[in-house]
Amino acid sequence: MNEAIDEREGFAAFLLRLRGRGIVPKDMIAAFEATPRRGFLSNLHHDVAWSDRMLPIECGEAIEGADLQAGVIAALAIEPGNRVLEIGTGSGYTAAVMAKLAGRVVTLDRYKTLVEQARQRFEALGISNALPRQADGSNGLPGEGPFDRIVVWSAFDSLPRTFVDQLSSGGIMIAPIGPEEGEQVLARLTKIGSRFEREDIGTVRLQPIGRGVAKVI
């Protein structure tokens, strides 16, 4: 019983923080509420599931804080029927949330362990339109676009121009851009013609984009 109360209180505090920042898309908030965040975390971190802290997951990776995830998903402005490409599956949580808003989510990770865990979580929740795949996402999925939305949870050192061709006209990509060490700028890139129109929407500290796939894990 206490755990259920803690969960509700944590979610309520999360909502208050979002409203304080002006992030209130009703469909997105409903998608977060309908996706059991604790199921994507180890038992050790259930009490801080809705905090804005980055929390460790398997393979030496981390899940972003709930506030950052919500800010990015809100900025993506996902519409029903959209095809979404996510680079950095991690625990699978953001793909599960986006699957409730989009038509289809293809989510890539370098680590087979994370991909398999995400697949099991999606199956347990009856999510059939989120498709996890082990792949090198540093150049996206060139043969499978265009996508309406692309989100990347690790940083590029410069504007990722190669992704322009993978977005549909008017499509939106969100990615951190900046140095490996220190803060990066979170950029919202909208495809206009054959180029990106860039709007900077915040700062983050995320890992640089990894190349290749992990051989063992």
GROMACS .gro file of C-alpha atoms in nm:
model
  217
    1MET     CA    1   0.000   0.000   0.000
    2ASN     CA    2   0.279   0.245   0.097
    3GLU     CA    3   0.454   0.181  -0.231
    4ALA     CA    4   0.139   0.276  -0.426
    5ILE     CA    5   0.109   0.598  -0.222
    6ASP     CA    6   0.477   0.678  -0.282
    7GLU     CA    7   0.426   0.620  -0.654
    8ARG     CA    8   0.127   0.857  -0.667
    9GLU     CA    9   0.309   1.122  -0.465
   10GLY     CA   10   0.617   1.094  -0.686
   11PHE     CA   11   0.406   1.129  -1.000
   12ALA     CA   12   0.217   1.427  -0.853
   13ALA     CA   13   0.546   1.604  -0.772
   14PHE     CA   14   0.667   1.533  -1.127
   15LEU     CA   15   0.347   1.687  -1.269
   16LEU     CA   16   0.388   1.999  -1.056
   17ARG     CA   17   0.744   2.045  -1.185
   18LEU     CA   18   0.625   2.007  -1.545
   19ARG     CA   19   0.344   2.256  -1.499
   20GLY     CA   20   0.591   2.499  -1.344
   21ARG     CA   21   0.789   2.479  -1.669
   22GLY     CA   22   0.478   2.514  -1.884
   23ILE     CA   23   0.489   2.153  -2.009
   24VAL     CA   24   0.126   2.036  -2.005
   25PRO     CA   25   0.032   1.834  -2.318
   26LYS     CA   26  -0.257   1.622  -2.187
   27ASP     CA   27  -0.197   1.327  -2.419
   28MET     CA   28   0.171   1.310  -2.321
   29ILE     CA   29   0.096   1.330  -1.948
   30ALA     CA   30  -0.161   1.051  -1.989
   31ALA     CA   31   0.102   0.841  -2.171
   32PHE     CA   32   0.350   0.890  -1.885
   33GLU     CA   33   0.085   0.804  -1.627
   34ALA     CA   34  -0.012   0.487  -1.817
   35THR     CA   35   0.349   0.361  -1.842
   36PRO     CA   36   0.467   0.206  -1.511
   37ARG     CA   37   0.804   0.374  -1.467
   38ARG     CA   38   0.915   0.151  -1.182
   39GLY     CA   39   0.894  -0.150  -1.411
   40PHE     CA   40   1.184  -0.004  -1.610
   41LEU     CA   41   1.410   0.047  -1.306
   42SER     CA   42   1.583  -0.174  -1.052
   43ASN     CA   43   1.411  -0.212  -0.713
   44LEU     CA   44   1.688   0.001  -0.561
   45HIS     CA   45   1.558   0.310  -0.739
   46HIS     CA   46   1.181   0.271  -0.709
   47ASP     CA   47   1.160   0.543  -0.445
   48VAL     CA   48   1.319   0.799  -0.679
   49ALA     CA   49   1.155   0.678  -1.002
   50TRP     CA   50   0.987   1.013  -1.072
   51SER     CA   51   1.281   1.231  -0.975
   52ASP     CA   52   1.484   1.433  -1.223
   53ARG     CA   53   1.800   1.237  -1.139
   54MET     CA   54   1.977   1.019  -1.391
   55LEU     CA   55   1.963   0.663  -1.258
   56PRO     CA   56   2.193   0.371  -1.344
   57ILE     CA   57   2.068   0.081  -1.555
   58GLU     CA   58   2.244  -0.224  -1.701
   59CYS     CA   59   2.550  -0.212  -1.930
   60GLY     CA   60   2.692   0.093  -1.750
   61GLU     CA   61   2.420   0.313  -1.898
   62ALA     CA   62   2.165   0.542  -1.730
   63ILE     CA   63   1.802   0.646  -1.763
   64GLU     CA   64   1.748   1.021  -1.793
   65GLY     CA   65   1.549   1.204  -1.529
   66ALA     CA   66   1.172   1.208  -1.579
   67ASP     CA   67   1.164   1.585  -1.634
   68LEU     CA   68   1.416   1.577  -1.918
   69GLN     CA   69   1.235   1.287  -2.083
   70ALA     CA   70   0.903   1.473  -2.063
   71GLY     CA   71   1.056   1.796  -2.195
   72VAL     CA   72   1.206   1.618  -2.495
   73ILE     CA   73   0.891   1.420  -2.577
   74ALA     CA   74   0.679   1.735  -2.546
   75ALA     CA   75   0.916   1.919  -2.783
   76LEU     CA   76   0.889   1.634  -3.035
   77ALA     CA   77   0.516   1.713  -3.064
   78ILE     CA   78   0.436   1.356  -3.170
   79GLU     CA   79   0.113   1.320  -3.364
   80PRO     CA   80  -0.102   1.006  -3.406
   81GLY     CA   81   0.034   0.789  -3.685
   82ASN     CA   82   0.386   0.937  -3.671
   83ARG     CA   83   0.684   0.710  -3.739
   84VAL     CA   84   0.944   0.773  -3.469
   85LEU     CA   85   1.312   0.672  -3.462
   86GLU     CA   86   1.476   0.667  -3.119
   87ILE     CA   87   1.852   0.628  -3.080
   88GLY     CA   88   1.937   0.505  -2.732
   89THR     CA   89   1.674   0.258  -2.609
   90GLY     CA   90   1.819   0.239  -2.259
   91SER     CA   91   1.555   0.090  -2.029
   92GLY     CA   92   1.289   0.121  -2.301
   93TYR     CA   93   1.080   0.366  -2.098
   94THR     CA   94   1.071   0.656  -2.343
   95ALA     CA   95   0.992   0.425  -2.635
   96ALA     CA   96   0.702   0.281  -2.433
   97VAL     CA   97   0.566   0.630  -2.365
   98MET     CA   98   0.610   0.743  -2.726
   99ALA     CA   99   0.440   0.425  -2.852
  100LYS     CA  100   0.120   0.550  -2.686
  101LEU     CA  101   0.142   0.874  -2.890
  102ALA     CA  102   0.281   0.755  -3.225
  103GLY     CA  103   0.195   0.503  -3.491
  104ARG     CA  104   0.526   0.319  -3.467
  105VAL     CA  105   0.852   0.360  -3.273
  106VAL     CA  106   1.176   0.200  -3.390
  107THR     CA  107   1.427   0.218  -3.105
  108LEU     CA  108   1.797   0.133  -3.142
  109ASP     CA  109   2.065   0.051  -2.887
  110ARG     CA  110   2.423  -0.072  -2.907
  111TYR     CA  111   2.366  -0.319  -2.624
  112LYS     CA  112   2.189  -0.648  -2.685
  113THR     CA  113   2.106  -0.681  -2.314
  114LEU     CA  114   1.915  -0.351  -2.312
  115VAL     CA  115   1.734  -0.437  -2.636
  116GLU     CA  116   1.622  -0.775  -2.501
  117GLN     CA  117   1.508  -0.628  -2.169
  118ALA     CA  118   1.312  -0.357  -2.349
  119ARG     CA  119   1.149  -0.617  -2.574
  120GLN     CA  120   1.039  -0.820  -2.268
  121ARG     CA  121   0.899  -0.508  -2.100
  122PHE     CA  122   0.705  -0.409  -2.412
  123GLU     CA  123   0.559  -0.759  -2.442
  124ALA     CA  124   0.459  -0.762  -2.075
  125LEU     CA  125   0.277  -0.431  -2.123
  126GLY     CA  126   0.113  -0.536  -2.451
  127ILE     CA  127   0.300  -0.271  -2.651
  128SER     CA  128   0.326  -0.399  -3.008
  129ASN     CA  129   0.423  -0.081  -3.196
  130ALA     CA  130   0.761  -0.023  -3.026
  131LEU     CA  131   1.031  -0.220  -3.206
  132PRO     CA  132   1.367  -0.250  -3.028
  133ARG     CA  133   1.672  -0.339  -3.231
  134GLN     CA  134   2.044  -0.376  -3.163
  135ALA     CA  135   2.218  -0.146  -3.409
  136ASP     CA  136   2.472   0.133  -3.448
  137GLY     CA  137   2.246   0.436  -3.445
  138SER     CA  138   2.516   0.699  -3.494
  139ASN     CA  139   2.398   0.751  -3.852
  140GLY     CA  140   2.034   0.665  -3.789
  141LEU     CA  141   1.864   0.410  -4.014
  142PRO     CA  142   1.937   0.539  -4.365
  143GLY     CA  143   1.753   0.261  -4.547
  144GLU     CA  144   1.430   0.281  -4.349
  145GLY     CA  145   1.317   0.642  -4.343
  146PRO     CA  146   1.168   0.879  -4.372
  147PHE     CA  147   1.068   0.920  -4.009
  148ASP     CA  148   0.837   1.194  -3.884
  149ARG     CA  149   1.027   1.230  -3.557
  150ILE     CA  150   1.380   1.137  -3.449
  151VAL     CA  151   1.514   1.159  -3.093
  152VAL     CA  152   1.873   1.092  -2.987
  153TRP     CA  153   1.972   1.045  -2.621
  154SER     CA  154   2.346   1.103  -2.670
  155ALA     CA  155   2.543   1.397  -2.801
  156PHE     CA  156   2.681   1.484  -3.144
  157ASP     CA  157   2.988   1.708  -3.162
  158SER     CA  158   2.834   1.906  -3.449
  159LEU     CA  159   2.502   1.942  -3.634
  160PRO     CA  160   2.401   1.589  -3.749
  161ARG     CA  161   2.332   1.689  -4.111
  162THR     CA  162   2.326   1.327  -4.234
  163PHE     CA  163   1.988   1.287  -4.062
  164VAL     CA  164   1.813   1.545  -4.284
  165ASP     CA  165   1.742   1.281  -4.549
  166GLN     CA  166   1.586   1.049  -4.288
  167LEU     CA  167   1.319   1.300  -4.184
  168SER     CA  168   0.993   1.362  -4.364
  169SER     CA  169   0.917   1.719  -4.474
  170GLY     CA  170   0.836   1.923  -4.163
  171GLY     CA  171   0.969   1.641  -3.946
  172ILE     CA  172   1.136   1.712  -3.612
  173MET     CA  173   1.462   1.578  -3.468
  174ILE     CA  174   1.581   1.645  -3.114
  175ALA     CA  175   1.945   1.587  -3.030
  176PRO     CA  176   2.213   1.723  -2.795
  177ILE     CA  177   2.498   1.900  -2.975
  178GLY     CA  178   2.826   1.987  -2.811
  179PRO     CA  179   3.153   1.864  -2.660
  180GLU     CA  180   3.202   1.525  -2.493
  181GLU     CA  181   3.287   1.694  -2.162
  182GLY     CA  182   3.057   1.947  -1.999
  183GLU     CA  183   2.721   2.076  -2.115
  184GLN     CA  184   2.565   2.031  -2.457
  185VAL     CA  185   2.285   2.229  -2.619
  186LEU     CA  186   1.959   2.043  -2.674
  187ALA     CA  187   1.857   2.130  -3.029
  188ARG     CA  188   1.514   2.099  -3.190
  189LEU     CA  189   1.577   2.055  -3.562
  190THR     CA  190   1.286   2.095  -3.803
  191LYS     CA  191   1.327   1.984  -4.164
  192ILE     CA  192   1.251   2.271  -4.401
  193GLY     CA  193   1.319   2.181  -4.764
  194SER     CA  194   1.656   2.004  -4.759
  195ARG     CA  195   1.796   2.166  -4.446
  196PHE     CA  196   1.740   2.196  -4.072
  197GLU     CA  197   1.587   2.495  -3.900
  198ARG     CA  198   1.744   2.491  -3.553
  199GLU     CA  199   1.593   2.602  -3.223
  200ASP     CA  200   1.791   2.551  -2.900
  201ILE     CA  201   1.560   2.444  -2.618
  202GLY     CA  202   1.789   2.374  -2.323
  203THR     CA  203   2.116   2.235  -2.198
  204VAL     CA  204   2.200   1.877  -2.099
  205ARG     CA  205   2.495   1.660  -2.001
  206LEU     CA  206   2.475   1.333  -2.191
  207GLN     CA  207   2.731   1.085  -2.321
  208PRO     CA  208   2.876   1.130  -2.670
  209ILE     CA  209   2.713   0.918  -2.940
  210GLY     CA  210   2.867   0.569  -2.951
  211ARG     CA  211   2.977   0.403  -3.274
  212GLY     CA  212   2.932   0.036  -3.357
  213VAL     CA  213   2.750  -0.226  -3.152
  214ALA     CA  214   2.867  -0.393  -2.831
  215LYS     CA  215   3.016  -0.733  -2.911
  216VAL     CA  216   2.942  -0.907  -2.581
  217ILE     CA  217   2.670  -0.727  -2.386
   0.00000   0.00000   0.00000
